């Protein structure tokens, strides 16, 4: 299939969109995504177990779970296809694209949480977290 930057666009739902109806891939940029409020100071670190992978959790005021993000790693390069960064780094896609890169906004490691706009090759299979429209 040829390269197409319009498959996950904000205003148009396509067959290739990874989110169901009523949901979308978050936009990139400050203030446009759900991660701006998720910081190191309000996160709970979970170093994992046999039943639960390494993750950050953001609890609600009522004691429930607002969000949980796993340190799921990424797929390495086009030819290798292996996994890297498992339990040491995680990141999430936005719908913003640049050249041959998908831009992710939220990146996290055991020692820090970063809200950033940085590119990752599309072949790295960065996770997608859908948000309500």
mmCIF file of N, CA, C and O in Angstrom, residues 7-77:
data_model
loop_
_atom_site.group_PDB
_atom_site.id
_atom_site.type_symbol
_atom_site.label_atom_id
_atom_site.label_comp_id
_atom_site.label_asym_id
_atom_site.label_seq_id
_atom_site.Cartn_x
_atom_site.Cartn_y
_atom_site.Cartn_z
ATOM 1 N N UNK A 7 -4.668 8.789 6.613
ATOM 2 C CA UNK A 7 -5.428 7.646 7.113
ATOM 3 C C UNK A 7 -5.996 7.844 8.517
ATOM 4 O O UNK A 7 -6.998 7.234 8.864
ATOM 5 N N UNK A 8 -5.360 8.661 9.362
ATOM 6 C CA UNK A 8 -5.808 8.864 10.740
ATOM 7 C C UNK A 8 -6.160 10.319 10.996
ATOM 8 O O UNK A 8 -5.976 10.827 12.069
ATOM 9 N N UNK A 9 -6.671 11.030 10.056
ATOM 10 C CA UNK A 9 -6.923 12.458 10.217
ATOM 11 C C UNK A 9 -8.050 12.722 11.199
ATOM 12 O O UNK A 9 -8.954 11.903 11.383
ATOM 13 N N UNK A 10 -8.006 13.890 11.813
ATOM 14 C CA UNK A 10 -8.949 14.243 12.872
ATOM 15 C C UNK A 10 -10.389 14.392 12.395
ATOM 16 O O UNK A 10 -11.313 14.006 13.088
ATOM 17 N N UNK A 11 -10.611 14.966 11.234
ATOM 18 C CA UNK A 11 -11.966 15.275 10.795
ATOM 19 C C UNK A 11 -12.612 14.178 9.956
ATOM 20 O O UNK A 11 -13.793 14.236 9.658
ATOM 21 N N UNK A 12 -11.842 13.179 9.557
ATOM 22 C CA UNK A 12 -12.347 12.163 8.646
ATOM 23 C C UNK A 12 -12.096 10.767 9.217
ATOM 24 O O UNK A 12 -10.991 10.455 9.633
ATOM 25 N N UNK A 13 -13.121 9.937 9.250
ATOM 26 C CA UNK A 13 -12.992 8.558 9.686
ATOM 27 C C UNK A 13 -12.758 7.694 8.456
ATOM 28 O O UNK A 13 -13.503 7.781 7.480
ATOM 29 N N UNK A 14 -11.706 6.881 8.457
ATOM 30 C CA UNK A 14 -11.436 5.985 7.339
ATOM 31 C C UNK A 14 -11.427 4.544 7.834
ATOM 32 O O UNK A 14 -11.396 4.279 9.037
ATOM 33 N N UNK A 15 -11.416 3.640 6.916
ATOM 34 C CA UNK A 15 -11.333 2.213 7.225
ATOM 35 C C UNK A 15 -10.064 1.910 8.027
ATOM 36 O O UNK A 15 -10.033 0.993 8.838
ATOM 37 N N UNK A 16 -9.010 2.684 7.822
ATOM 38 C CA UNK A 16 -7.719 2.430 8.435
ATOM 39 C C UNK A 16 -7.544 3.092 9.799
ATOM 40 O O UNK A 16 -6.557 2.877 10.475
ATOM 41 N N UNK A 17 -8.486 3.913 10.198
ATOM 42 C CA UNK A 17 -8.425 4.585 11.499
ATOM 43 C C UNK A 17 -8.466 3.516 12.597
ATOM 44 O O UNK A 17 -9.356 2.669 12.601
ATOM 45 N N UNK A 18 -7.523 3.539 13.544
ATOM 46 C CA UNK A 18 -7.495 2.502 14.577
ATOM 47 C C UNK A 18 -8.551 2.684 15.671
ATOM 48 O O UNK A 18 -8.714 1.809 16.514
ATOM 49 N N UNK A 19 -9.277 3.792 15.669
ATOM 50 C CA UNK A 19 -10.250 4.080 16.728
ATOM 51 C C UNK A 19 -11.679 3.829 16.245
ATOM 52 O O UNK A 19 -12.009 4.093 15.100
ATOM 53 N N UNK A 20 -12.544 3.353 17.128
ATOM 54 C CA UNK A 20 -13.941 3.124 16.747
ATOM 55 C C UNK A 20 -14.706 4.437 16.588
ATOM 56 O O UNK A 20 -14.209 5.511 16.954
ATOM 57 N N UNK A 21 -15.917 4.361 16.096
ATOM 58 C CA UNK A 21 -16.772 5.541 15.929
ATOM 59 C C UNK A 21 -16.926 6.260 17.259
ATOM 60 O O UNK A 21 -17.087 5.626 18.305
ATOM 61 N N UNK A 22 -16.839 7.589 17.237
ATOM 62 C CA UNK A 22 -16.948 8.391 18.451
ATOM 63 C C UNK A 22 -15.619 8.589 19.169
ATOM 64 O O UNK A 22 -15.552 9.290 20.175
ATOM 65 N N UNK A 23 -14.579 7.987 18.659
ATOM 66 C CA UNK A 23 -13.238 8.086 19.239
ATOM 67 C C UNK A 23 -12.266 8.503 18.139
ATOM 68 O O UNK A 23 -12.547 8.336 16.959
ATOM 69 N N UNK A 24 -11.109 9.030 18.527
ATOM 70 C CA UNK A 24 -10.103 9.441 17.547
ATOM 71 C C UNK A 24 -8.710 9.329 18.141
ATOM 72 O O UNK A 24 -8.537 9.250 19.345
ATOM 73 N N UNK A 25 -7.720 9.343 17.258
ATOM 74 C CA UNK A 25 -6.332 9.437 17.697
ATOM 75 C C UNK A 25 -6.120 10.881 18.133
ATOM 76 O O UNK A 25 -6.494 11.808 17.413
ATOM 77 N N UNK A 26 -5.544 11.134 19.323
ATOM 78 C CA UNK A 26 -5.385 12.514 19.800
ATOM 79 C C UNK A 26 -4.511 13.361 18.884
ATOM 80 O O UNK A 26 -3.582 12.867 18.265
ATOM 81 N N UNK A 27 -4.830 14.647 18.825
ATOM 82 C CA UNK A 27 -4.019 15.609 18.081
ATOM 83 C C UNK A 27 -2.712 15.847 18.826
ATOM 84 O O UNK A 27 -2.645 15.726 20.033
ATOM 85 N N UNK A 28 -1.679 16.243 18.094
ATOM 86 C CA UNK A 28 -0.424 16.620 18.702
ATOM 87 C C UNK A 28 -0.428 18.082 19.094
ATOM 88 O O UNK A 28 -1.310 18.840 18.713
ATOM 89 N N UNK A 29 0.538 18.478 19.890
ATOM 90 C CA UNK A 29 0.668 19.874 20.282
ATOM 91 C C UNK A 29 0.141 20.152 21.677
ATOM 92 O O UNK A 29 -0.775 19.496 22.147
ATOM 93 N N UNK A 30 0.739 21.112 22.329
ATOM 94 C CA UNK A 30 0.350 21.469 23.697
ATOM 95 C C UNK A 30 -1.102 21.899 23.753
ATOM 96 O O UNK A 30 -1.572 22.637 22.902
ATOM 97 N N UNK A 31 -1.825 21.416 24.754
ATOM 98 C CA UNK A 31 -3.205 21.792 24.956
ATOM 99 C C UNK A 31 -4.199 21.069 24.075
ATOM 100 O O UNK A 31 -5.403 21.225 24.225
ATOM 101 N N UNK A 32 -3.727 20.263 23.145
ATOM 102 C CA UNK A 32 -4.628 19.594 22.207
ATOM 103 C C UNK A 32 -4.821 18.119 22.531
ATOM 104 O O UNK A 32 -5.542 17.430 21.840
ATOM 105 N N UNK A 33 -4.178 17.625 23.562
ATOM 106 C CA UNK A 33 -4.236 16.196 23.830
ATOM 107 C C UNK A 33 -4.541 15.913 25.302
ATOM 108 O O UNK A 33 -4.480 16.807 26.135
ATOM 109 N N UNK A 34 -4.858 14.676 25.631
ATOM 110 C CA UNK A 34 -5.244 14.341 27.002
ATOM 111 C C UNK A 34 -4.084 14.203 27.976
ATOM 112 O O UNK A 34 -4.298 14.040 29.169
ATOM 113 N N UNK A 35 -2.850 14.311 27.512
ATOM 114 C CA UNK A 35 -1.708 14.029 28.377
ATOM 115 C C UNK A 35 -1.150 15.237 29.103
ATOM 116 O O UNK A 35 -0.309 15.096 29.967
ATOM 117 N N UNK A 36 -1.613 16.423 28.775
ATOM 118 C CA UNK A 36 -1.059 17.623 29.402
ATOM 119 C C UNK A 36 -1.170 17.593 30.928
ATOM 120 O O UNK A 36 -0.324 18.112 31.624
ATOM 121 N N UNK A 37 -2.234 16.986 31.451
ATOM 122 C CA UNK A 37 -2.443 16.966 32.907
ATOM 123 C C UNK A 37 -1.744 15.799 33.595
ATOM 124 O O UNK A 37 -1.712 15.740 34.823
ATOM 125 N N UNK A 38 -1.195 14.865 32.840
ATOM 126 C CA UNK A 38 -0.539 13.706 33.432
ATOM 127 C C UNK A 38 0.925 14.030 33.681
ATOM 128 O O UNK A 38 1.711 14.147 32.760
ATOM 129 N N UNK A 39 1.291 14.163 34.946
ATOM 130 C CA UNK A 39 2.654 14.541 35.304
ATOM 131 C C UNK A 39 3.254 13.515 36.257
ATOM 132 O O UNK A 39 2.551 12.671 36.822
ATOM 133 N N UNK A 40 4.548 13.622 36.468
ATOM 134 C CA UNK A 40 5.245 12.732 37.393
ATOM 135 C C UNK A 40 4.685 12.880 38.807
ATOM 136 O O UNK A 40 4.543 11.902 39.529
ATOM 137 N N UNK A 41 4.334 14.098 39.203
ATOM 138 C CA UNK A 41 3.905 14.334 40.575
ATOM 139 C C UNK A 41 2.536 13.732 40.885
ATOM 140 O O UNK A 41 2.237 13.438 42.036
ATOM 141 N N UNK A 42 1.689 13.507 39.871
ATOM 142 C CA UNK A 42 0.388 12.911 40.164
ATOM 143 C C UNK A 42 0.278 11.471 39.677
ATOM 144 O O UNK A 42 -0.807 10.911 39.609
ATOM 145 N N UNK A 43 1.412 10.842 39.373
ATOM 146 C CA UNK A 43 1.431 9.468 38.885
ATOM 147 C C UNK A 43 1.794 8.491 39.999
ATOM 148 O O UNK A 43 2.487 8.830 40.950
ATOM 149 N N UNK A 44 1.308 7.277 39.837
ATOM 150 C CA UNK A 44 1.683 6.182 40.725
ATOM 151 C C UNK A 44 2.484 5.190 39.881
ATOM 152 O O UNK A 44 1.987 4.681 38.873
ATOM 153 N N UNK A 45 3.719 4.927 40.282
ATOM 154 C CA UNK A 45 4.593 4.008 39.559
ATOM 155 C C UNK A 45 4.328 2.590 40.032
ATOM 156 O O UNK A 45 4.239 2.318 41.216
ATOM 157 N N UNK A 46 4.192 1.659 39.102
ATOM 158 C CA UNK A 46 4.020 0.250 39.436
ATOM 159 C C UNK A 46 5.135 -0.514 38.745
ATOM 160 O O UNK A 46 5.192 -0.560 37.516
ATOM 161 N N UNK A 47 6.036 -1.109 39.520
ATOM 162 C CA UNK A 47 7.193 -1.776 38.936
ATOM 163 C C UNK A 47 6.868 -3.135 38.334
ATOM 164 O O UNK A 47 7.755 -3.833 37.862
ATOM 165 N N UNK A 48 5.609 -3.497 38.339
ATOM 166 C CA UNK A 48 5.183 -4.702 37.644
ATOM 167 C C UNK A 48 5.227 -5.958 38.507
ATOM 168 O O UNK A 48 5.770 -5.976 39.602
ATOM 169 N N UNK A 49 4.618 -6.998 37.974
ATOM 170 C CA UNK A 49 4.582 -8.309 38.615
ATOM 171 C C UNK A 49 4.320 -9.332 37.517
ATOM 172 O O UNK A 49 4.276 -8.991 36.340
ATOM 173 N N UNK A 50 4.113 -10.579 37.913
ATOM 174 C CA UNK A 50 3.799 -11.597 36.912
ATOM 175 C C UNK A 50 2.472 -11.306 36.218
ATOM 176 O O UNK A 50 2.276 -11.651 35.067
ATOM 177 N N UNK A 51 1.550 -10.658 36.937
ATOM 178 C CA UNK A 51 0.224 -10.389 36.389
ATOM 179 C C UNK A 51 0.071 -9.002 35.778
ATOM 180 O O UNK A 51 -0.857 -8.761 35.013
ATOM 181 N N UNK A 52 0.936 -8.065 36.139
ATOM 182 C CA UNK A 52 0.783 -6.685 35.686
ATOM 183 C C UNK A 52 2.133 -6.138 35.220
ATOM 184 O O UNK A 52 3.109 -6.151 35.964
ATOM 185 N N UNK A 53 2.208 -5.657 33.972
ATOM 186 C CA UNK A 53 3.475 -5.107 33.489
ATOM 187 C C UNK A 53 3.820 -3.773 34.149
ATOM 188 O O UNK A 53 2.999 -3.173 34.830
ATOM 189 N N UNK A 54 5.037 -3.339 33.927
ATOM 190 C CA UNK A 54 5.506 -2.053 34.438
ATOM 191 C C UNK A 54 4.630 -0.950 33.852
ATOM 192 O O UNK A 54 4.333 -0.938 32.655
ATOM 193 N N UNK A 55 4.181 -0.014 34.713
ATOM 194 C CA UNK A 55 3.247 1.002 34.233
ATOM 195 C C UNK A 55 3.229 2.221 35.142
ATOM 196 O O UNK A 55 3.746 2.195 36.258
ATOM 197 N N UNK A 56 2.626 3.278 34.645
ATOM 198 C CA UNK A 56 2.249 4.442 35.432
ATOM 199 C C UNK A 56 0.729 4.452 35.492
ATOM 200 O O UNK A 56 0.051 4.172 34.510
ATOM 201 N N UNK A 57 0.186 4.805 36.643
ATOM 202 C CA UNK A 57 -1.254 4.938 36.801
ATOM 203 C C UNK A 57 -1.540 6.313 37.363
ATOM 204 O O UNK A 57 -0.824 6.787 38.246
ATOM 205 N N UNK A 58 -2.583 6.953 36.857
ATOM 206 C CA UNK A 58 -3.047 8.222 37.395
ATOM 207 C C UNK A 58 -4.401 7.978 38.038
ATOM 208 O O UNK A 58 -5.383 7.713 37.344
ATOM 209 N N UNK A 59 -4.466 8.038 39.369
ATOM 210 C CA UNK A 59 -5.744 7.787 40.052
ATOM 211 C C UNK A 59 -6.670 8.989 39.977
ATOM 212 O O UNK A 59 -6.232 10.128 39.831
ATOM 213 N N UNK A 60 -7.968 8.731 40.108
ATOM 214 C CA UNK A 60 -8.952 9.805 40.206
ATOM 215 C C UNK A 60 -9.061 10.225 41.665
ATOM 216 O O UNK A 60 -8.581 9.543 42.566
ATOM 217 N N UNK A 61 -9.710 11.350 41.903
ATOM 218 C CA UNK A 61 -9.899 11.832 43.277
ATOM 219 C C UNK A 61 -10.707 10.835 44.105
ATOM 220 O O UNK A 61 -10.527 10.725 45.310
ATOM 221 N N UNK A 62 -11.575 10.076 43.454
ATOM 222 C CA UNK A 62 -12.423 9.111 44.163
ATOM 223 C C UNK A 62 -11.721 7.769 44.373
ATOM 224 O O UNK A 62 -12.301 6.838 44.905
ATOM 225 N N UNK A 63 -10.459 7.664 43.951
ATOM 226 C CA UNK A 63 -9.702 6.437 44.161
ATOM 227 C C UNK A 63 -9.748 5.457 43.003
ATOM 228 O O UNK A 63 -9.153 4.396 43.067
ATOM 229 N N UNK A 64 -10.460 5.800 41.934
ATOM 230 C CA UNK A 64 -10.489 4.945 40.752
ATOM 231 C C UNK A 64 -9.253 5.185 39.892
ATOM 232 O O UNK A 64 -8.349 5.922 40.273
ATOM 233 N N UNK A 65 -9.210 4.574 38.734
ATOM 234 C CA UNK A 65 -8.082 4.742 37.818
ATOM 235 C C UNK A 65 -8.517 5.617 36.649
ATOM 236 O O UNK A 65 -9.447 5.284 35.925
ATOM 237 N N UNK A 66 -7.859 6.760 36.508
ATOM 238 C CA UNK A 66 -8.138 7.654 35.381
ATOM 239 C C UNK A 66 -7.431 7.163 34.127
ATOM 240 O O UNK A 66 -7.975 7.183 33.038
ATOM 241 N N UNK A 67 -6.176 6.752 34.276
ATOM 242 C CA UNK A 67 -5.391 6.305 33.125
ATOM 243 C C UNK A 67 -4.288 5.371 33.589
ATOM 244 O O UNK A 67 -3.754 5.525 34.691
ATOM 245 N N UNK A 68 -3.958 4.403 32.776
ATOM 246 C CA UNK A 68 -2.814 3.524 33.015
ATOM 247 C C UNK A 68 -2.060 3.416 31.699
ATOM 248 O O UNK A 68 -2.651 3.124 30.661
ATOM 249 N N UNK A 69 -0.780 3.668 31.747
ATOM 250 C CA UNK A 69 0.068 3.556 30.575
ATOM 251 C C UNK A 69 1.180 2.567 30.861
ATOM 252 O O UNK A 69 1.910 2.714 31.833
ATOM 253 N N UNK A 70 1.305 1.570 30.000
ATOM 254 C CA UNK A 70 2.322 0.549 30.141
ATOM 255 C C UNK A 70 3.623 1.004 29.496
ATOM 256 O O UNK A 70 3.606 1.750 28.519
ATOM 257 N N UNK A 71 4.730 0.555 30.028
ATOM 258 C CA UNK A 71 6.017 0.781 29.380
ATOM 259 C C UNK A 71 6.212 -0.369 28.398
ATOM 260 O O UNK A 71 6.894 -1.347 28.668
ATOM 261 N N UNK A 72 5.537 -0.250 27.268
ATOM 262 C CA UNK A 72 5.410 -1.345 26.318
ATOM 263 C C UNK A 72 6.540 -1.445 25.315
ATOM 264 O O UNK A 72 6.604 -2.387 24.555
ATOM 265 N N UNK A 73 7.440 -0.467 25.291
ATOM 266 C CA UNK A 73 8.542 -0.511 24.335
ATOM 267 C C UNK A 73 8.083 -0.188 22.924
ATOM 268 O O UNK A 73 7.069 0.457 22.714
ATOM 269 N N UNK A 74 8.839 -0.682 21.939
ATOM 270 C CA UNK A 74 8.535 -0.404 20.539
ATOM 271 C C UNK A 74 9.143 -1.489 19.670
ATOM 272 O O UNK A 74 9.970 -2.271 20.116
ATOM 273 N N UNK A 75 8.740 -1.515 18.427
ATOM 274 C CA UNK A 75 9.277 -2.443 17.437
ATOM 275 C C UNK A 75 10.520 -1.808 16.833
ATOM 276 O O UNK A 75 10.518 -0.634 16.485
ATOM 277 N N UNK A 76 11.584 -2.574 16.703
ATOM 278 C CA UNK A 76 12.822 -2.037 16.151
ATOM 279 C C UNK A 76 12.808 -2.095 14.633
ATOM 280 O O UNK A 76 12.346 -3.071 14.050
ATOM 281 N N UNK A 77 13.275 -1.046 14.025
ATOM 282 C CA UNK A 77 13.517 -0.898 12.603
ATOM 283 C C UNK A 77 12.757 -1.743 11.602
ATOM 284 O O UNK A 77 12.034 -2.651 11.938
#
